[in-house]
PDB file of N, CA and C in Angstrom:
ATOM      1  N   UNK B 454      24.893  54.515  31.966  1.00 79.00           N
ATOM      2  CA  UNK B 454      23.923  54.049  32.915  1.00 79.00           C
ATOM      3  C   UNK B 454      22.541  54.569  32.608  1.00 79.00           C
ATOM      4  N   UNK B 455      21.573  53.980  33.265  1.00 89.00           N
ATOM      5  CA  UNK B 455      20.180  54.362  33.063  1.00 89.00           C
ATOM      6  C   UNK B 455      19.630  55.235  34.187  1.00 89.00           C
ATOM      7  N   UNK B 456      20.333  55.312  35.311  1.00 95.00           N
ATOM      8  CA  UNK B 456      19.821  56.062  36.458  1.00 95.00           C
ATOM      9  C   UNK B 456      20.169  57.545  36.296  1.00 95.00           C
ATOM     10  N   UNK B 457      19.167  58.404  36.085  1.00 95.00           N
ATOM     11  CA  UNK B 457      19.460  59.828  35.859  1.00 95.00           C
ATOM     12  C   UNK B 457      20.151  60.487  37.054  1.00 95.00           C
ATOM     13  N   UNK B 458      19.875  60.040  38.269  1.00 94.00           N
ATOM     14  CA  UNK B 458      20.504  60.620  39.448  1.00 94.00           C
ATOM     15  C   UNK B 458      22.001  60.323  39.472  1.00 94.00           C
ATOM     16  N   UNK B 459      22.346  59.102  39.115  1.00 95.00           N
ATOM     17  CA  UNK B 459      23.762  58.723  39.057  1.00 95.00           C
ATOM     18  C   UNK B 459      24.456  59.509  37.950  1.00 95.00           C
ATOM     19  N   UNK B 460      23.793  59.658  36.813  1.00 95.00           N
ATOM     20  CA  UNK B 460      24.375  60.396  35.698  1.00 95.00           C
ATOM     21  C   UNK B 460      24.617  61.860  36.066  1.00 95.00           C
ATOM     22  N   UNK B 461      23.664  62.481  36.740  1.00 95.00           N
ATOM     23  CA  UNK B 461      23.829  63.873  37.160  1.00 95.00           C
ATOM     24  C   UNK B 461      24.966  63.981  38.168  1.00 95.00           C
ATOM     25  N   UNK B 462      25.018  63.066  39.114  1.00 94.00           N
ATOM     26  CA  UNK B 462      26.092  63.082  40.115  1.00 94.00           C
ATOM     27  C   UNK B 462      27.454  62.938  39.436  1.00 94.00           C
ATOM     28  N   UNK B 463      27.566  62.034  38.492  1.00 95.00           N
ATOM     29  CA  UNK B 463      28.832  61.852  37.758  1.00 95.00           C
ATOM     30  C   UNK B 463      29.191  63.114  36.987  1.00 95.00           C
ATOM     31  N   UNK B 464      28.191  63.702  36.350  1.00 95.00           N
ATOM     32  CA  UNK B 464      28.429  64.926  35.575  1.00 95.00           C
ATOM     33  C   UNK B 464      28.952  66.051  36.450  1.00 95.00           C
ATOM     34  N   UNK B 465      28.285  66.274  37.589  1.00 95.00           N
ATOM     35  CA  UNK B 465      28.738  67.326  38.506  1.00 95.00           C
ATOM     36  C   UNK B 465      30.127  67.016  39.043  1.00 95.00           C
ATOM     37  N   UNK B 466      30.407  65.761  39.309  1.00 96.00           N
ATOM     38  CA  UNK B 466      31.721  65.366  39.809  1.00 96.00           C
ATOM     39  C   UNK B 466      32.804  65.688  38.783  1.00 96.00           C
ATOM     40  N   UNK B 467      32.525  65.393  37.518  1.00 96.00           N
ATOM     41  CA  UNK B 467      33.485  65.690  36.453  1.00 96.00           C
ATOM     42  C   UNK B 467      33.724  67.192  36.326  1.00 96.00           C
ATOM     43  N   UNK B 468      32.643  67.973  36.367  1.00 97.00           N
ATOM     44  CA  UNK B 468      32.774  69.424  36.245  1.00 97.00           C
ATOM     45  C   UNK B 468      33.518  70.000  37.446  1.00 97.00           C
ATOM     46  N   UNK B 469      33.187  69.532  38.644  1.00 96.00           N
ATOM     47  CA  UNK B 469      33.871  70.009  39.852  1.00 96.00           C
ATOM     48  C   UNK B 469      35.355  69.700  39.783  1.00 96.00           C
ATOM     49  N   UNK B 470      35.682  68.528  39.312  1.00 96.00           N
ATOM     50  CA  UNK B 470      37.085  68.129  39.198  1.00 96.00           C
ATOM     51  C   UNK B 470      37.806  68.978  38.146  1.00 96.00           C
ATOM     52  N   UNK B 471      37.162  69.207  37.023  1.00 97.00           N
ATOM     53  CA  UNK B 471      37.780  69.966  35.940  1.00 97.00           C
ATOM     54  C   UNK B 471      37.966  71.437  36.294  1.00 97.00           C
ATOM     55  N   UNK B 472      36.959  72.033  36.935  1.00 97.00           N
ATOM     56  CA  UNK B 472      37.030  73.462  37.248  1.00 97.00           C
ATOM     57  C   UNK B 472      37.791  73.745  38.536  1.00 97.00           C
ATOM     58  N   UNK B 473      37.600  72.877  39.519  1.00 95.00           N
ATOM     59  CA  UNK B 473      38.244  73.095  40.808  1.00 95.00           C
ATOM     60  C   UNK B 473      37.725  74.304  41.555  1.00 95.00           C
ATOM     61  N   UNK B 474      36.524  74.768  41.215  1.00 95.00           N
ATOM     62  CA  UNK B 474      35.980  75.975  41.840  1.00 95.00           C
ATOM     63  C   UNK B 474      34.857  75.701  42.836  1.00 95.00           C
ATOM     64  N   UNK B 475      34.410  74.467  42.950  1.00 94.00           N
ATOM     65  CA  UNK B 475      33.338  74.136  43.891  1.00 94.00           C
ATOM     66  C   UNK B 475      33.433  72.678  44.297  1.00 94.00           C
ATOM     67  N   UNK B 476      32.806  72.376  45.416  1.00 93.00           N
ATOM     68  CA  UNK B 476      32.740  71.000  45.888  1.00 93.00           C
ATOM     69  C   UNK B 476      31.334  70.467  45.762  1.00 93.00           C
ATOM     70  N   UNK B 477      31.214  69.179  45.735  1.00 94.00           N
ATOM     71  CA  UNK B 477      29.899  68.549  45.642  1.00 94.00           C
ATOM     72  C   UNK B 477      29.178  68.614  46.987  1.00 94.00           C
ATOM     73  N   UNK B 478      27.866  68.631  46.946  1.00 89.00           N
ATOM     74  CA  UNK B 478      27.062  68.658  48.161  1.00 89.00           C
ATOM     75  C   UNK B 478      27.402  67.473  49.068  1.00 89.00           C
ATOM     76  N   UNK B 479      27.645  66.334  48.468  1.00 89.00           N
ATOM     77  CA  UNK B 479      27.957  65.136  49.250  1.00 89.00           C
ATOM     78  C   UNK B 479      29.259  65.276  50.036  1.00 89.00           C
ATOM     79  N   UNK B 480      30.101  66.190  49.629  1.00 91.00           N
ATOM     80  CA  UNK B 480      31.379  66.409  50.317  1.00 91.00           C
ATOM     81  C   UNK B 480      31.277  67.472  51.408  1.00 91.00           C
ATOM     82  N   UNK B 481      30.131  68.103  51.530  1.00 91.00           N
ATOM     83  CA  UNK B 481      29.951  69.207  52.471  1.00 91.00           C
ATOM     84  C   UNK B 481      29.126  68.759  53.673  1.00 91.00           C
ATOM     85  N   UNK B 482      29.377  69.394  54.801  1.00 91.00           N
ATOM     86  CA  UNK B 482      28.572  69.132  55.992  1.00 91.00           C
ATOM     87  C   UNK B 482      27.317  70.002  55.915  1.00 91.00           C
ATOM     88  N   UNK B 483      26.165  69.388  56.114  1.00 87.00           N
ATOM     89  CA  UNK B 483      24.916  70.136  56.066  1.00 87.00           C
ATOM     90  C   UNK B 483      24.726  70.933  57.350  1.00 87.00           C
ATOM     91  N   UNK B 484      24.171  72.148  57.254  1.00 87.00           N
ATOM     92  CA  UNK B 484      23.916  72.930  58.462  1.00 87.00           C
ATOM     93  C   UNK B 484      22.757  72.337  59.254  1.00 87.00           C
ATOM     94  N   UNK B 485      22.708  72.569  60.568  1.00 88.00           N
ATOM     95  CA  UNK B 485      21.626  72.025  61.401  1.00 88.00           C
ATOM     96  C   UNK B 485      20.237  72.497  60.959  1.00 88.00           C
ATOM     97  N   UNK B 486      20.154  73.655  60.317  1.00 83.00           N
ATOM     98  CA  UNK B 486      18.841  74.180  59.914  1.00 83.00           C
ATOM     99  C   UNK B 486      18.144  73.287  58.893  1.00 83.00           C
ATOM    100  N   UNK B 487      18.865  72.375  58.249  1.00 84.00           N
ATOM    101  CA  UNK B 487      18.261  71.465  57.277  1.00 84.00           C
ATOM    102  C   UNK B 487      17.213  70.578  57.946  1.00 84.00           C
ATOM    103  N   UNK B 488      17.399  70.299  59.217  1.00 87.00           N
ATOM    104  CA  UNK B 488      16.470  69.426  59.939  1.00 87.00           C
ATOM    105  C   UNK B 488      15.292  70.172  60.559  1.00 87.00           C
ATOM    106  N   UNK B 489      15.186  71.469  60.302  1.00 92.00           N
ATOM    107  CA  UNK B 489      14.112  72.276  60.882  1.00 92.00           C
ATOM    108  C   UNK B 489      13.058  72.526  59.804  1.00 92.00           C
ATOM    109  N   UNK B 490      11.809  72.219  60.125  1.00 92.00           N
ATOM    110  CA  UNK B 490      10.713  72.409  59.172  1.00 92.00           C
ATOM    111  C   UNK B 490      10.185  73.840  59.253  1.00 92.00           C
ATOM    112  N   UNK B 491      10.099  74.491  58.115  1.00 94.00           N
ATOM    113  CA  UNK B 491       9.512  75.822  58.018  1.00 94.00           C
ATOM    114  C   UNK B 491       8.444  75.833  56.945  1.00 94.00           C
ATOM    115  N   UNK B 492       7.657  76.891  56.947  1.00 95.00           N
ATOM    116  CA  UNK B 492       6.557  77.002  55.992  1.00 95.00           C
ATOM    117  C   UNK B 492       6.560  78.391  55.389  1.00 95.00           C
ATOM    118  N   UNK B 493       6.461  78.466  54.072  1.00 94.00           N
ATOM    119  CA  UNK B 493       6.388  79.740  53.361  1.00 94.00           C
ATOM    120  C   UNK B 493       4.973  79.919  52.830  1.00 94.00           C
ATOM    121  N   UNK B 494       4.371  81.049  53.152  1.00 94.00           N
ATOM    122  CA  UNK B 494       2.974  81.284  52.774  1.00 94.00           C
ATOM    123  C   UNK B 494       2.773  81.383  51.259  1.00 94.00           C
ATOM    124  N   UNK B 495       3.834  81.704  50.525  1.00 91.00           N
ATOM    125  CA  UNK B 495       3.692  81.815  49.064  1.00 91.00           C
ATOM    126  C   UNK B 495       3.202  80.512  48.463  1.00 91.00           C
ATOM    127  N   UNK B 496       3.696  79.398  48.960  1.00 86.00           N
ATOM    128  CA  UNK B 496       3.316  78.098  48.411  1.00 86.00           C
ATOM    129  C   UNK B 496       1.830  77.801  48.582  1.00 86.00           C
ATOM    130  N   UNK B 497       1.236  78.379  49.604  1.00 91.00           N
ATOM    131  CA  UNK B 497      -0.178  78.108  49.875  1.00 91.00           C
ATOM    132  C   UNK B 497      -1.106  79.183  49.317  1.00 91.00           C
ATOM    133  N   UNK B 498      -0.686  80.445  49.404  1.00 92.00           N
ATOM    134  CA  UNK B 498      -1.628  81.540  49.131  1.00 92.00           C
ATOM    135  C   UNK B 498      -1.199  82.495  48.021  1.00 92.00           C
ATOM    136  N   UNK B 499      -0.005  82.324  47.509  1.00 88.00           N
ATOM    137  CA  UNK B 499       0.537  83.250  46.510  1.00 88.00           C
ATOM    138  C   UNK B 499       0.414  84.681  47.038  1.00 88.00           C
ATOM    139  N   UNK B 500      -0.216  85.572  46.306  1.00 85.00           N
ATOM    140  CA  UNK B 500      -0.289  86.966  46.762  1.00 85.00           C
ATOM    141  C   UNK B 500      -1.539  87.244  47.604  1.00 85.00           C
ATOM    142  N   UNK B 501      -2.302  86.216  47.939  1.00 91.00           N
ATOM    143  CA  UNK B 501      -3.547  86.389  48.692  1.00 91.00           C
ATOM    144  C   UNK B 501      -3.367  86.065  50.181  1.00 91.00           C
ATOM    145  N   UNK B 502      -2.254  86.498  50.775  1.00 91.00           N
ATOM    146  CA  UNK B 502      -1.950  86.218  52.178  1.00 91.00           C
ATOM    147  C   UNK B 502      -2.790  87.116  53.079  1.00 91.00           C
ATOM    148  N   UNK B 503      -3.433  86.504  54.078  1.00 94.00           N
ATOM    149  CA  UNK B 503      -4.160  87.262  55.104  1.00 94.00           C
ATOM    150  C   UNK B 503      -3.803  86.671  56.465  1.00 94.00           C
ATOM    151  N   UNK B 504      -3.962  87.453  57.529  1.00 95.00           N
ATOM    152  CA  UNK B 504      -3.683  86.898  58.859  1.00 95.00           C
ATOM    153  C   UNK B 504      -4.500  85.641  59.154  1.00 95.00           C
ATOM    154  N   UNK B 505      -5.778  85.644  58.762  1.00 97.00           N
ATOM    155  CA  UNK B 505      -6.634  84.482  59.020  1.00 97.00           C
ATOM    156  C   UNK B 505      -6.129  83.239  58.298  1.00 97.00           C
ATOM    157  N   UNK B 506      -5.715  83.394  57.040  1.00 96.00           N
ATOM    158  CA  UNK B 506      -5.211  82.250  56.282  1.00 96.00           C
ATOM    159  C   UNK B 506      -3.923  81.713  56.903  1.00 96.00           C
ATOM    160  N   UNK B 507      -3.055  82.604  57.357  1.00 96.00           N
ATOM    161  CA  UNK B 507      -1.804  82.171  57.976  1.00 96.00           C
ATOM    162  C   UNK B 507      -2.103  81.387  59.253  1.00 96.00           C
ATOM    163  N   UNK B 508      -2.986  81.898  60.095  1.00 97.00           N
ATOM    164  CA  UNK B 508      -3.329  81.199  61.340  1.00 97.00           C
ATOM    165  C   UNK B 508      -3.970  79.845  61.063  1.00 97.00           C
ATOM    166  N   UNK B 509      -4.857  79.794  60.077  1.00 97.00           N
ATOM    167  CA  UNK B 509      -5.471  78.513  59.714  1.00 97.00           C
ATOM    168  C   UNK B 509      -4.438  77.544  59.163  1.00 97.00           C
ATOM    169  N   UNK B 510      -3.506  78.039  58.354  1.00 96.00           N
ATOM    170  CA  UNK B 510      -2.464  77.183  57.805  1.00 96.00           C
ATOM    171  C   UNK B 510      -1.596  76.585  58.905  1.00 96.00           C
ATOM    172  N   UNK B 511      -1.195  77.413  59.864  1.00 97.00           N
ATOM    173  CA  UNK B 511      -0.391  76.917  60.981  1.00 97.00           C
ATOM    174  C   UNK B 511      -1.186  75.921  61.806  1.00 97.00           C
ATOM    175  N   UNK B 512      -2.455  76.208  62.052  1.00 97.00           N
ATOM    176  CA  UNK B 512      -3.310  75.283  62.811  1.00 97.00           C
ATOM    177  C   UNK B 512      -3.437  73.938  62.104  1.00 97.00           C
ATOM    178  N   UNK B 513      -3.587  73.974  60.795  1.00 96.00           N
ATOM    179  CA  UNK B 513      -3.708  72.743  60.015  1.00 96.00           C
ATOM    180  C   UNK B 513      -2.424  71.913  60.110  1.00 96.00           C
ATOM    181  N   UNK B 514      -1.281  72.578  59.994  1.00 96.00           N
ATOM    182  CA  UNK B 514      -0.007  71.860  60.103  1.00 96.00           C
ATOM    183  C   UNK B 514       0.180  71.279  61.505  1.00 96.00           C
ATOM    184  N   UNK B 515      -0.184  72.053  62.532  1.00 96.00           N
ATOM    185  CA  UNK B 515      -0.063  71.555  63.910  1.00 96.00           C
ATOM    186  C   UNK B 515      -0.987  70.366  64.138  1.00 96.00           C
ATOM    187  N   UNK B 516      -2.209  70.436  63.600  1.00 97.00           N
ATOM    188  CA  UNK B 516      -3.164  69.339  63.760  1.00 97.00           C
ATOM    189  C   UNK B 516      -2.664  68.065  63.072  1.00 97.00           C
ATOM    190  N   UNK B 517      -1.862  68.230  62.023  1.00 96.00           N
ATOM    191  CA  UNK B 517      -1.293  67.076  61.316  1.00 96.00           C
ATOM    192  C   UNK B 517       0.015  66.621  61.968  1.00 96.00           C
ATOM    193  N   UNK B 518       0.331  67.201  63.112  1.00 95.00           N
ATOM    194  CA  UNK B 518       1.530  66.872  63.877  1.00 95.00           C
ATOM    195  C   UNK B 518       2.831  67.218  63.136  1.00 95.00           C
ATOM    196  N   UNK B 519       2.785  68.287  62.336  1.00 93.00           N
ATOM    197  CA  UNK B 519       3.987  68.803  61.664  1.00 93.00           C
ATOM    198  C   UNK B 519       4.056  70.327  61.833  1.00 93.00           C
ATOM    199  N   UNK B 520       4.180  70.777  63.083  1.00 94.00           N
ATOM    200  CA  UNK B 520       4.196  72.223  63.305  1.00 94.00           C
ATOM    201  C   UNK B 520       5.466  72.857  62.737  1.00 94.00           C
ATOM    202  N   UNK B 521       5.328  73.970  62.022  1.00 95.00           N
ATOM    203  CA  UNK B 521       6.522  74.635  61.501  1.00 95.00           C
ATOM    204  C   UNK B 521       7.289  75.324  62.631  1.00 95.00           C
ATOM    205  N   UNK B 522       8.616  75.272  62.550  1.00 93.00           N
ATOM    206  CA  UNK B 522       9.460  75.959  63.526  1.00 93.00           C
ATOM    207  C   UNK B 522       9.606  77.436  63.160  1.00 93.00           C
ATOM    208  N   UNK B 523       9.355  77.765  61.883  1.00 93.00           N
ATOM    209  CA  UNK B 523       9.378  79.156  61.453  1.00 93.00           C
ATOM    210  C   UNK B 523       8.409  79.325  60.286  1.00 93.00           C
ATOM    211  N   UNK B 524       7.959  80.555  60.080  1.00 95.00           N
ATOM    212  CA  UNK B 524       7.036  80.881  58.996  1.00 95.00           C
ATOM    213  C   UNK B 524       7.610  82.061  58.227  1.00 95.00           C
ATOM    214  N   UNK B 525       7.612  81.944  56.911  1.00 94.00           N
ATOM    215  CA  UNK B 525       8.016  83.053  56.050  1.00 94.00           C
ATOM    216  C   UNK B 525       6.742  83.657  55.471  1.00 94.00           C
ATOM    217  N   UNK B 526       6.475  84.905  55.804  1.00 93.00           N
ATOM    218  CA  UNK B 526       5.312  85.603  55.267  1.00 93.00           C
ATOM    219  C   UNK B 526       5.702  86.210  53.927  1.00 93.00           C
ATOM    220  N   UNK B 527       5.209  85.629  52.862  1.00 91.00           N
ATOM    221  CA  UNK B 527       5.589  86.043  51.512  1.00 91.00           C
ATOM    222  C   UNK B 527       4.324  86.309  50.722  1.00 91.00           C
ATOM    223  N   UNK B 528       4.097  87.567  50.366  1.00 81.00           N
ATOM    224  CA  UNK B 528       2.872  87.905  49.646  1.00 81.00           C
ATOM    225  C   UNK B 528       3.116  88.233  48.177  1.00 81.00           C
ATOM    226  N   UNK B 529       4.251  87.838  47.663  1.00 78.00           N
ATOM    227  CA  UNK B 529       4.465  88.028  46.235  1.00 78.00           C
ATOM    228  C   UNK B 529       5.882  88.404  45.883  1.00 78.00           C
ATOM    229  N   UNK B 530       6.098  88.471  44.596  1.00 72.00           N
ATOM    230  CA  UNK B 530       7.424  88.789  44.078  1.00 72.00           C
ATOM    231  C   UNK B 530       7.660  90.290  44.130  1.00 72.00           C
ATOM    232  N   UNK B 531       8.878  90.648  44.439  1.00 72.00           N
ATOM    233  CA  UNK B 531       9.260  92.054  44.410  1.00 72.00           C
ATOM    234  C   UNK B 531       9.881  92.335  43.049  1.00 72.00           C
ATOM    235  N   UNK B 532       9.455  93.369  42.411  1.00 69.00           N
ATOM    236  CA  UNK B 532      10.019  93.717  41.125  1.00 69.00           C
ATOM    237  C   UNK B 532      11.430  94.267  41.310  1.00 69.00           C
ATOM    238  N   UNK B 533      12.326  93.831  40.471  1.00 70.00           N
ATOM    239  CA  UNK B 533      13.699  94.333  40.539  1.00 70.00           C
ATOM    240  C   UNK B 533      13.956  95.396  39.484  1.00 70.00           C
ATOM    241  N   UNK B 534      12.946  95.649  38.658  1.00 75.00           N
ATOM    242  CA  UNK B 534      13.068  96.665  37.624  1.00 75.00           C
ATOM    243  C   UNK B 534      12.181  97.840  38.008  1.00 75.00           C
ATOM    244  N   UNK B 535      12.766  99.032  38.154  1.00 76.00           N
ATOM    245  CA  UNK B 535      11.924 100.174  38.538  1.00 76.00           C
ATOM    246  C   UNK B 535      10.898 100.500  37.454  1.00 76.00           C
ATOM    247  N   UNK B 536       9.739 100.883  37.901  1.00 76.00           N
ATOM    248  CA  UNK B 536       8.689 101.265  36.963  1.00 76.00           C
ATOM    249  C   UNK B 536       9.007 102.657  36.424  1.00 76.00           C
ATOM    250  N   UNK B 537       9.043 102.778  35.122  1.00 78.00           N
ATOM    251  CA  UNK B 537       9.315 104.067  34.507  1.00 78.00           C
ATOM    252  C   UNK B 537       7.990 104.781  34.239  1.00 78.00           C
ATOM    253  N   UNK B 538       7.938 106.054  34.567  1.00 78.00           N
ATOM    254  CA  UNK B 538       6.688 106.790  34.310  1.00 78.00           C
ATOM    255  C   UNK B 538       6.396 106.844  32.799  1.00 78.00           C
ATOM    256  N   UNK B 539       5.129 106.730  32.491  1.00 76.00           N
ATOM    257  CA  UNK B 539       4.689 106.860  31.113  1.00 76.00           C
ATOM    258  C   UNK B 539       4.664 108.359  30.762  1.00 76.00           C
ATOM    259  N   UNK B 540       4.706 108.708  29.503  1.00 79.00           N
ATOM    260  CA  UNK B 540       4.702 110.133  29.126  1.00 79.00           C
ATOM    261  C   UNK B 540       3.539 110.914  29.740  1.00 79.00           C
ATOM    262  N   UNK B 541       2.415 110.249  29.985  1.00 76.00           N
ATOM    263  CA  UNK B 541       1.255 110.942  30.537  1.00 76.00           C
ATOM    264  C   UNK B 541       1.311 111.034  32.061  1.00 76.00           C
ATOM    265  N   UNK B 542       2.260 110.341  32.706  1.00 62.00           N
ATOM    266  CA  UNK B 542       2.377 110.351  34.177  1.00 62.00           C
ATOM    267  C   UNK B 542       3.382 111.420  34.606  1.00 62.00           C
ATOM    268  N   UNK B 543       3.165 111.993  35.791  1.00 61.00           N
ATOM    269  CA  UNK B 543       4.133 113.004  36.286  1.00 61.00           C
ATOM    270  C   UNK B 543       5.456 112.375  36.670  1.00 61.00           C
TER     271      UNK B 543
END
């Protein structure tokens, strides 16, 4: 086929059938939270999050008649690798 979405769906179906370790999304019931709109500040401000920017962002969404039901305040990635002191550092 030419439809990439159909091809991906068929591929996942074949793998799910062969492995038997997972089900397809289409076979699962979606949780109610899927219908709730939320906003993550990372998408708008990256690491430059400020209270004023967050309030303006929420105001802008409300003015567009799409108020978020929840807000995730995200000011950047957390490193998962501990920083090792350099020989010159204590």
